[in-house]
Amino acid sequence: QVQLVESGGGLVQPGGSLRLSCAASGSIFSINVMGWYRQAPGKQRDMVAGINSGGRKLYADSVKGRFTLSRDNAKNTVYLQMNNLKPEDTAVYYCTYAGDSSYFRVDYWGQGTQVTVSS
């Protein structure tokens, strides 16, 4: 079992920044992928960004150049720095963990944190 605890999120104006954090605990595999998905009202849940245990990253096209994902392996924690936020970034953001090298497989989900971009 893996537990994911998220922090960050909130309300920000367009063009602003937020940082999300997610700490994993439990049975962490040495090879894994952690990242974030998001789900806007009435839409499907989509991958935002993922990072493997070696530091290789994958981003959705919609966030490239604006979002930066990083990780601290010693703390089993990932950070999503979100800059130049747009209203269309409004969604519930979910931290994810996969116990292999796949960026699109999710074994565990966080509880979700709301990000609202509005003036």
mmCIF file of N, CA and C in Angstrom:
data_model
loop_
_atom_site.group_PDB
_atom_site.id
_atom_site.type_symbol
_atom_site.label_atom_id
_atom_site.label_comp_id
_atom_site.label_asym_id
_atom_site.label_seq_id
_atom_site.Cartn_x
_atom_site.Cartn_y
_atom_site.Cartn_z
ATOM 1 N N GLN A 1 0.835 -1.198 0.000
ATOM 2 C CA GLN A 1 0.000 0.000 0.000
ATOM 3 C C GLN A 1 0.874 1.254 0.000
ATOM 4 N N VAL A 2 0.393 2.253 -0.703
ATOM 5 C CA VAL A 2 1.073 3.554 -0.767
ATOM 6 C C VAL A 2 0.066 4.629 -0.400
ATOM 7 N N GLN A 3 0.474 5.523 0.465
ATOM 8 C CA GLN A 3 -0.374 6.647 0.842
ATOM 9 C C GLN A 3 0.220 7.927 0.228
ATOM 10 N N LEU A 4 -0.652 8.760 -0.306
ATOM 11 C CA LEU A 4 -0.244 10.023 -0.932
ATOM 12 C C LEU A 4 -0.923 11.175 -0.206
ATOM 13 N N VAL A 5 -0.125 12.098 0.279
ATOM 14 C CA VAL A 5 -0.657 13.257 0.999
ATOM 15 C C VAL A 5 -0.299 14.517 0.224
ATOM 16 N N GLU A 6 -1.317 15.219 -0.221
ATOM 17 C CA GLU A 6 -1.144 16.411 -1.045
ATOM 18 C C GLU A 6 -1.254 17.671 -0.200
ATOM 19 N N SER A 7 -0.611 18.723 -0.684
ATOM 20 C CA SER A 7 -0.770 20.041 -0.091
ATOM 21 C C SER A 7 -0.591 21.084 -1.183
ATOM 22 N N GLY A 8 -1.086 22.266 -0.904
ATOM 23 C CA GLY A 8 -1.054 23.338 -1.888
ATOM 24 C C GLY A 8 -2.429 23.513 -2.499
ATOM 25 N N GLY A 9 -2.498 24.187 -3.602
ATOM 26 C CA GLY A 9 -3.776 24.465 -4.227
ATOM 27 C C GLY A 9 -4.398 25.728 -3.647
ATOM 28 N N GLY A 10 -5.546 26.086 -4.188
ATOM 29 C CA GLY A 10 -6.237 27.278 -3.723
ATOM 30 C C GLY A 10 -6.727 28.132 -4.871
ATOM 31 N N LEU A 11 -6.979 29.386 -4.552
ATOM 32 C CA LEU A 11 -7.504 30.342 -5.530
ATOM 33 C C LEU A 11 -6.402 31.307 -5.954
ATOM 34 N N VAL A 12 -6.257 31.507 -7.244
ATOM 35 C CA VAL A 12 -5.234 32.414 -7.756
ATOM 36 C C VAL A 12 -5.780 33.143 -8.976
ATOM 37 N N GLN A 13 -5.279 34.328 -9.207
ATOM 38 C CA GLN A 13 -5.709 35.097 -10.373
ATOM 39 C C GLN A 13 -4.987 34.604 -11.629
ATOM 40 N N PRO A 14 -5.579 34.824 -12.784
ATOM 41 C CA PRO A 14 -4.895 34.461 -14.035
ATOM 42 C C PRO A 14 -3.512 35.099 -14.103
ATOM 43 N N GLY A 15 -2.543 34.304 -14.556
ATOM 44 C CA GLY A 15 -1.168 34.767 -14.605
ATOM 45 C C GLY A 15 -0.390 34.494 -13.338
ATOM 46 N N GLY A 16 -1.071 34.070 -12.309
ATOM 47 C CA GLY A 16 -0.425 33.803 -11.036
ATOM 48 C C GLY A 16 0.221 32.426 -10.979
ATOM 49 N N SER A 17 0.760 32.108 -9.795
ATOM 50 C CA SER A 17 1.485 30.850 -9.595
ATOM 51 C C SER A 17 0.990 30.135 -8.342
ATOM 52 N N LEU A 18 1.119 28.821 -8.386
ATOM 53 C CA LEU A 18 0.851 27.976 -7.221
ATOM 54 C C LEU A 18 1.829 26.813 -7.249
ATOM 55 N N ARG A 19 2.057 26.227 -6.076
ATOM 56 C CA ARG A 19 2.872 25.018 -6.010
ATOM 57 C C ARG A 19 2.122 23.935 -5.241
ATOM 58 N N LEU A 20 2.061 22.774 -5.856
ATOM 59 C CA LEU A 20 1.476 21.599 -5.221
ATOM 60 C C LEU A 20 2.592 20.669 -4.761
ATOM 61 N N SER A 21 2.361 20.038 -3.629
ATOM 62 C CA SER A 21 3.309 19.046 -3.118
ATOM 63 C C SER A 21 2.570 17.743 -2.844
ATOM 64 N N CYS A 22 3.300 16.642 -2.954
ATOM 65 C CA CYS A 22 2.710 15.340 -2.668
ATOM 66 C C CYS A 22 3.783 14.432 -2.074
ATOM 67 N N ALA A 23 3.512 13.953 -0.876
ATOM 68 C CA ALA A 23 4.445 13.061 -0.194
ATOM 69 C C ALA A 23 3.884 11.644 -0.196
ATOM 70 N N ALA A 24 4.713 10.706 -0.613
ATOM 71 C CA ALA A 24 4.327 9.298 -0.635
ATOM 72 C C ALA A 24 4.950 8.559 0.532
ATOM 73 N N SER A 25 4.197 7.612 1.070
ATOM 74 C CA SER A 25 4.710 6.763 2.137
ATOM 75 C C SER A 25 4.152 5.365 1.959
ATOM 76 N N GLY A 26 4.792 4.411 2.619
ATOM 77 C CA GLY A 26 4.352 3.027 2.504
ATOM 78 C C GLY A 26 5.338 2.204 1.701
ATOM 79 N N SER A 27 4.825 1.288 0.900
ATOM 80 C CA SER A 27 5.658 0.365 0.127
ATOM 81 C C SER A 27 6.044 0.991 -1.214
ATOM 82 N N ILE A 28 7.074 1.815 -1.167
ATOM 83 C CA ILE A 28 7.527 2.535 -2.356
ATOM 84 C C ILE A 28 8.532 1.674 -3.120
ATOM 85 N N PHE A 29 8.254 1.424 -4.391
ATOM 86 C CA PHE A 29 9.176 0.681 -5.230
ATOM 87 C C PHE A 29 10.328 1.593 -5.670
ATOM 88 N N SER A 30 11.507 0.994 -5.885
ATOM 89 C CA SER A 30 12.652 1.802 -6.314
ATOM 90 C C SER A 30 12.431 2.369 -7.714
ATOM 91 N N ILE A 31 11.717 1.626 -8.550
ATOM 92 C CA ILE A 31 11.331 2.149 -9.871
ATOM 93 C C ILE A 31 9.871 2.539 -9.793
ATOM 94 N N ASN A 32 9.603 3.810 -10.005
ATOM 95 C CA ASN A 32 8.220 4.270 -9.908
ATOM 96 C C ASN A 32 8.047 5.551 -10.701
ATOM 97 N N VAL A 33 6.839 5.911 -10.902
ATOM 98 C CA VAL A 33 6.486 7.186 -11.515
ATOM 99 C C VAL A 33 5.488 7.885 -10.602
ATOM 100 N N MET A 34 5.775 9.126 -10.279
ATOM 101 C CA MET A 34 4.825 9.950 -9.537
ATOM 102 C C MET A 34 4.454 11.149 -10.388
ATOM 103 N N GLY A 35 3.282 11.668 -10.150
ATOM 104 C CA GLY A 35 2.879 12.817 -10.954
ATOM 105 C C GLY A 35 1.527 13.351 -10.559
ATOM 106 N N TRP A 36 0.896 14.012 -11.517
ATOM 107 C CA TRP A 36 -0.383 14.663 -11.268
ATOM 108 C C TRP A 36 -1.320 14.465 -12.450
ATOM 109 N N TYR A 37 -2.577 14.222 -12.121
ATOM 110 C CA TYR A 37 -3.681 14.266 -13.050
ATOM 111 C C TYR A 37 -4.596 15.400 -12.597
ATOM 112 N N ARG A 38 -5.482 15.813 -13.465
ATOM 113 C CA ARG A 38 -6.480 16.805 -13.075
ATOM 114 C C ARG A 38 -7.805 16.514 -13.739
ATOM 115 N N GLN A 39 -8.866 16.988 -13.075
ATOM 116 C CA GLN A 39 -10.209 16.789 -13.595
ATOM 117 C C GLN A 39 -11.022 18.049 -13.385
ATOM 118 N N ALA A 40 -11.440 18.638 -14.487
ATOM 119 C CA ALA A 40 -12.312 19.806 -14.444
ATOM 120 C C ALA A 40 -13.759 19.341 -14.420
ATOM 121 N N PRO A 41 -14.682 20.175 -13.943
ATOM 122 C CA PRO A 41 -16.089 19.782 -13.885
ATOM 123 C C PRO A 41 -16.614 19.352 -15.254
ATOM 124 N N GLY A 42 -17.240 18.187 -15.296
ATOM 125 C CA GLY A 42 -17.829 17.700 -16.537
ATOM 126 C C GLY A 42 -16.845 17.146 -17.538
ATOM 127 N N LYS A 43 -15.577 17.040 -17.155
ATOM 128 C CA LYS A 43 -14.563 16.540 -18.084
ATOM 129 C C LYS A 43 -13.879 15.300 -17.512
ATOM 130 N N GLN A 44 -13.161 14.601 -18.379
ATOM 131 C CA GLN A 44 -12.458 13.408 -17.920
ATOM 132 C C GLN A 44 -11.194 13.800 -17.169
ATOM 133 N N ARG A 45 -10.680 12.841 -16.436
ATOM 134 C CA ARG A 45 -9.444 13.058 -15.690
ATOM 135 C C ARG A 45 -8.260 12.840 -16.629
ATOM 136 N N ASP A 46 -7.391 13.825 -16.730
ATOM 137 C CA ASP A 46 -6.274 13.780 -17.672
ATOM 138 C C ASP A 46 -4.929 13.906 -16.969
ATOM 139 N N MET A 47 -3.912 13.291 -17.553
ATOM 140 C CA MET A 47 -2.556 13.400 -17.042
ATOM 141 C C MET A 47 -2.036 14.807 -17.268
ATOM 142 N N VAL A 48 -1.402 15.372 -16.231
ATOM 143 C CA VAL A 48 -0.787 16.692 -16.322
ATOM 144 C C VAL A 48 0.717 16.552 -16.504
ATOM 145 N N ALA A 49 1.332 15.785 -15.627
ATOM 146 C CA ALA A 49 2.789 15.612 -15.681
ATOM 147 C C ALA A 49 3.176 14.398 -14.854
ATOM 148 N N GLY A 50 4.271 13.763 -15.249
ATOM 149 C CA GLY A 50 4.780 12.627 -14.504
ATOM 150 C C GLY A 50 6.297 12.660 -14.490
ATOM 151 N N ILE A 51 6.872 12.081 -13.446
ATOM 152 C CA ILE A 51 8.330 12.024 -13.328
ATOM 153 C C ILE A 51 8.712 10.663 -12.776
ATOM 154 N N ASN A 52 9.678 10.003 -13.432
ATOM 155 C CA ASN A 52 10.067 8.695 -12.925
ATOM 156 C C ASN A 52 11.172 8.827 -11.885
ATOM 157 N N SER A 53 11.517 7.714 -11.280
ATOM 158 C CA SER A 53 12.488 7.739 -10.188
ATOM 159 C C SER A 53 13.872 8.171 -10.659
ATOM 160 N N GLY A 54 14.102 8.126 -11.981
ATOM 161 C CA GLY A 54 15.362 8.601 -12.533
ATOM 162 C C GLY A 54 15.353 10.071 -12.883
ATOM 163 N N GLY A 55 14.177 10.709 -12.743
ATOM 164 C CA GLY A 55 14.071 12.131 -13.007
ATOM 165 C C GLY A 55 13.561 12.498 -14.379
ATOM 166 N N ARG A 56 13.253 11.498 -15.217
ATOM 167 C CA ARG A 56 12.729 11.799 -16.550
ATOM 168 C C ARG A 56 11.284 12.260 -16.438
ATOM 169 N N LYS A 57 10.939 13.324 -17.158
ATOM 170 C CA LYS A 57 9.623 13.945 -17.018
ATOM 171 C C LYS A 57 8.822 13.855 -18.306
ATOM 172 N N LEU A 58 7.501 13.875 -18.133
ATOM 173 C CA LEU A 58 6.573 13.929 -19.247
ATOM 174 C C LEU A 58 5.500 14.936 -18.885
ATOM 175 N N TYR A 59 5.199 15.825 -19.834
ATOM 176 C CA TYR A 59 4.184 16.856 -19.596
ATOM 177 C C TYR A 59 3.093 16.780 -20.650
ATOM 178 N N ALA A 60 1.885 17.123 -20.240
ATOM 179 C CA ALA A 60 0.823 17.324 -21.212
ATOM 180 C C ALA A 60 1.145 18.579 -22.025
ATOM 181 N N ASP A 61 0.755 18.579 -23.297
ATOM 182 C CA ASP A 61 1.051 19.728 -24.158
ATOM 183 C C ASP A 61 0.479 21.025 -23.592
ATOM 184 N N SER A 62 -0.659 20.928 -22.935
ATOM 185 C CA SER A 62 -1.350 22.125 -22.439
ATOM 186 C C SER A 62 -0.598 22.845 -21.315
ATOM 187 N N VAL A 63 0.368 22.173 -20.695
ATOM 188 C CA VAL A 63 1.078 22.791 -19.567
ATOM 189 C C VAL A 63 2.572 22.979 -19.830
ATOM 190 N N LYS A 64 3.045 22.494 -20.974
ATOM 191 C CA LYS A 64 4.476 22.637 -21.284
ATOM 192 C C LYS A 64 4.884 24.105 -21.277
ATOM 193 N N GLY A 65 6.016 24.376 -20.647
ATOM 194 C CA GLY A 65 6.525 25.741 -20.574
ATOM 195 C C GLY A 65 5.944 26.548 -19.428
ATOM 196 N N ARG A 66 4.905 26.039 -18.778
ATOM 197 C CA ARG A 66 4.280 26.754 -17.653
ATOM 198 C C ARG A 66 4.398 25.987 -16.338
ATOM 199 N N PHE A 67 4.314 24.678 -16.417
ATOM 200 C CA PHE A 67 4.374 23.838 -15.220
ATOM 201 C C PHE A 67 5.733 23.132 -15.174
ATOM 202 N N THR A 68 6.258 22.985 -13.963
ATOM 203 C CA THR A 68 7.508 22.257 -13.766
ATOM 204 C C THR A 68 7.332 21.242 -12.644
ATOM 205 N N LEU A 69 7.627 19.998 -12.970
ATOM 206 C CA LEU A 69 7.520 18.916 -11.994
ATOM 207 C C LEU A 69 8.918 18.526 -11.523
ATOM 208 N N SER A 70 9.066 18.345 -10.230
ATOM 209 C CA SER A 70 10.354 17.921 -9.674
ATOM 210 C C SER A 70 10.092 16.935 -8.551
ATOM 211 N N ARG A 71 11.156 16.245 -8.131
ATOM 212 C CA ARG A 71 10.969 15.289 -7.046
ATOM 213 C C ARG A 71 12.200 15.246 -6.161
ATOM 214 N N ASP A 72 11.946 14.886 -4.911
ATOM 215 C CA ASP A 72 12.998 14.651 -3.929
ATOM 216 C C ASP A 72 12.874 13.187 -3.534
ATOM 217 N N ASN A 73 13.756 12.358 -4.074
ATOM 218 C CA ASN A 73 13.644 10.922 -3.824
ATOM 219 C C ASN A 73 13.878 10.571 -2.360
ATOM 220 N N ALA A 74 14.703 11.331 -1.686
ATOM 221 C CA ALA A 74 14.966 11.056 -0.274
ATOM 222 C C ALA A 74 13.711 11.227 0.569
ATOM 223 N N LYS A 75 12.832 12.116 0.114
ATOM 224 C CA LYS A 75 11.587 12.384 0.842
ATOM 225 C C LYS A 75 10.370 11.751 0.171
ATOM 226 N N ASN A 76 10.600 11.068 -0.958
ATOM 227 C CA ASN A 76 9.473 10.496 -1.732
ATOM 228 C C ASN A 76 8.394 11.549 -1.979
ATOM 229 N N THR A 77 8.828 12.715 -2.367
ATOM 230 C CA THR A 77 7.927 13.846 -2.547
ATOM 231 C C THR A 77 8.109 14.444 -3.934
ATOM 232 N N VAL A 78 6.991 14.812 -4.546
ATOM 233 C CA VAL A 78 7.021 15.513 -5.822
ATOM 234 C C VAL A 78 6.402 16.894 -5.651
ATOM 235 N N TYR A 79 6.874 17.807 -6.483
ATOM 236 C CA TYR A 79 6.416 19.194 -6.430
ATOM 237 C C TYR A 79 5.989 19.612 -7.836
ATOM 238 N N LEU A 80 4.837 20.255 -7.934
ATOM 239 C CA LEU A 80 4.374 20.775 -9.219
ATOM 240 C C LEU A 80 4.298 22.287 -9.104
ATOM 241 N N GLN A 81 5.249 22.959 -9.731
ATOM 242 C CA GLN A 81 5.246 24.416 -9.773
ATOM 243 C C GLN A 81 4.445 24.850 -10.983
ATOM 244 N N MET A 82 3.391 25.612 -10.743
ATOM 245 C CA MET A 82 2.488 26.028 -11.816
ATOM 246 C C MET A 82 2.583 27.545 -11.965
ATOM 247 N N ASN A 83 3.060 27.981 -13.108
ATOM 248 C CA ASN A 83 3.206 29.412 -13.390
ATOM 249 C C ASN A 83 2.286 29.822 -14.531
ATOM 250 N N ASN A 84 2.055 31.122 -14.631
ATOM 251 C CA ASN A 84 1.206 31.665 -15.700
ATOM 252 C C ASN A 84 -0.105 30.879 -15.804
ATOM 253 N N LEU A 85 -0.756 30.728 -14.672
ATOM 254 C CA LEU A 85 -1.983 29.937 -14.630
ATOM 255 C C LEU A 85 -3.096 30.600 -15.426
ATOM 256 N N LYS A 86 -3.914 29.756 -16.045
ATOM 257 C CA LYS A 86 -5.028 30.213 -16.872
ATOM 258 C C LYS A 86 -6.336 29.679 -16.296
ATOM 259 N N PRO A 87 -7.454 30.329 -16.610
ATOM 260 C CA PRO A 87 -8.742 29.829 -16.099
ATOM 261 C C PRO A 87 -8.990 28.369 -16.472
ATOM 262 N N GLU A 88 -8.502 27.945 -17.622
ATOM 263 C CA GLU A 88 -8.708 26.552 -18.037
ATOM 264 C C GLU A 88 -7.874 25.561 -17.232
ATOM 265 N N ASP A 89 -6.998 26.038 -16.367
ATOM 266 C CA ASP A 89 -6.262 25.155 -15.468
ATOM 267 C C ASP A 89 -7.091 24.818 -14.220
ATOM 268 N N THR A 90 -8.223 25.463 -14.071
ATOM 269 C CA THR A 90 -9.092 25.192 -12.922
ATOM 270 C C THR A 90 -9.552 23.740 -12.939
ATOM 271 N N ALA A 91 -9.285 23.040 -11.842
ATOM 272 C CA ALA A 91 -9.604 21.615 -11.768
ATOM 273 C C ALA A 91 -9.247 21.097 -10.377
ATOM 274 N N VAL A 92 -9.675 19.877 -10.109
ATOM 275 C CA VAL A 92 -9.152 19.153 -8.950
ATOM 276 C C VAL A 92 -7.912 18.411 -9.423
ATOM 277 N N TYR A 93 -6.828 18.607 -8.715
ATOM 278 C CA TYR A 93 -5.548 17.992 -9.065
ATOM 279 C C TYR A 93 -5.293 16.804 -8.144
ATOM 280 N N TYR A 94 -4.950 15.671 -8.752
ATOM 281 C CA TYR A 94 -4.730 14.439 -8.007
ATOM 282 C C TYR A 94 -3.276 13.988 -8.152
ATOM 283 N N CYS A 95 -2.646 13.734 -7.041
ATOM 284 C CA CYS A 95 -1.310 13.142 -7.053
ATOM 285 C C CYS A 95 -1.444 11.662 -7.392
ATOM 286 N N THR A 96 -0.477 11.151 -8.133
ATOM 287 C CA THR A 96 -0.539 9.755 -8.549
ATOM 288 C C THR A 96 0.783 9.045 -8.314
ATOM 289 N N TYR A 97 0.673 7.713 -8.193
ATOM 290 C CA TYR A 97 1.845 6.863 -8.016
ATOM 291 C C TYR A 97 1.644 5.596 -8.824
ATOM 292 N N ALA A 98 2.693 5.208 -9.540
ATOM 293 C CA ALA A 98 2.687 3.932 -10.249
ATOM 294 C C ALA A 98 3.955 3.174 -9.878
ATOM 295 N N GLY A 99 3.807 1.906 -9.579
ATOM 296 C CA GLY A 99 4.944 1.103 -9.142
ATOM 297 C C GLY A 99 5.709 0.460 -10.276
ATOM 298 N N ASP A 100 5.825 1.197 -11.400
ATOM 299 C CA ASP A 100 6.652 0.737 -12.507
ATOM 300 C C ASP A 100 7.081 1.974 -13.299
ATOM 301 N N SER A 101 7.449 1.784 -14.569
ATOM 302 C CA SER A 101 7.987 2.901 -15.353
ATOM 303 C C SER A 101 6.966 3.543 -16.281
ATOM 304 N N SER A 102 5.690 3.218 -16.121
ATOM 305 C CA SER A 102 4.666 3.762 -17.018
ATOM 306 C C SER A 102 4.164 5.111 -16.534
ATOM 307 N N TYR A 103 4.132 6.083 -17.452
ATOM 308 C CA TYR A 103 3.607 7.401 -17.101
ATOM 309 C C TYR A 103 2.084 7.429 -17.104
ATOM 310 N N PHE A 104 1.438 6.426 -17.677
ATOM 311 C CA PHE A 104 -0.013 6.454 -17.822
ATOM 312 C C PHE A 104 -0.702 5.362 -17.020
ATOM 313 N N ARG A 105 0.033 4.749 -16.146
ATOM 314 C CA ARG A 105 -0.563 3.781 -15.220
ATOM 315 C C ARG A 105 -0.614 4.433 -13.842
ATOM 316 N N VAL A 106 -1.725 4.244 -13.148
ATOM 317 C CA VAL A 106 -1.876 4.803 -11.806
ATOM 318 C C VAL A 106 -2.288 3.680 -10.869
ATOM 319 N N ASP A 107 -1.461 3.417 -9.875
ATOM 320 C CA ASP A 107 -1.786 2.403 -8.870
ATOM 321 C C ASP A 107 -2.466 3.025 -7.645
ATOM 322 N N TYR A 108 -2.094 4.270 -7.335
ATOM 323 C CA TYR A 108 -2.671 4.947 -6.175
ATOM 324 C C TYR A 108 -2.937 6.411 -6.518
ATOM 325 N N TRP A 109 -4.028 6.923 -5.942
ATOM 326 C CA TRP A 109 -4.434 8.309 -6.131
ATOM 327 C C TRP A 109 -4.403 9.041 -4.796
ATOM 328 N N GLY A 110 -4.057 10.325 -4.840
ATOM 329 C CA GLY A 110 -4.241 11.175 -3.682
ATOM 330 C C GLY A 110 -5.708 11.568 -3.557
ATOM 331 N N GLN A 111 -6.012 12.329 -2.520
ATOM 332 C CA GLN A 111 -7.408 12.686 -2.262
ATOM 333 C C GLN A 111 -7.876 13.829 -3.143
ATOM 334 N N GLY A 112 -6.952 14.533 -3.778
ATOM 335 C CA GLY A 112 -7.299 15.645 -4.656
ATOM 336 C C GLY A 112 -7.233 16.980 -3.941
ATOM 337 N N THR A 113 -6.797 17.990 -4.681
ATOM 338 C CA THR A 113 -6.754 19.352 -4.146
ATOM 339 C C THR A 113 -7.272 20.303 -5.224
ATOM 340 N N GLN A 114 -8.099 21.245 -4.819
ATOM 341 C CA GLN A 114 -8.738 22.143 -5.768
ATOM 342 C C GLN A 114 -7.806 23.282 -6.150
ATOM 343 N N VAL A 115 -7.699 23.533 -7.440
ATOM 344 C CA VAL A 115 -7.009 24.710 -7.971
ATOM 345 C C VAL A 115 -8.022 25.511 -8.760
ATOM 346 N N THR A 116 -8.214 26.762 -8.382
ATOM 347 C CA THR A 116 -9.161 27.639 -9.058
ATOM 348 C C THR A 116 -8.425 28.876 -9.551
ATOM 349 N N VAL A 117 -8.536 29.121 -10.860
ATOM 350 C CA VAL A 117 -7.892 30.287 -11.462
ATOM 351 C C VAL A 117 -9.000 31.222 -11.922
ATOM 352 N N SER A 118 -9.116 32.335 -11.242
ATOM 353 C CA SER A 118 -10.224 33.251 -11.529
ATOM 354 C C SER A 118 -9.868 34.646 -11.041
ATOM 355 N N SER A 119 -10.381 35.631 -11.758
ATOM 356 C CA SER A 119 -10.198 37.016 -11.329
ATOM 357 C C SER A 119 -11.374 37.476 -10.487
#
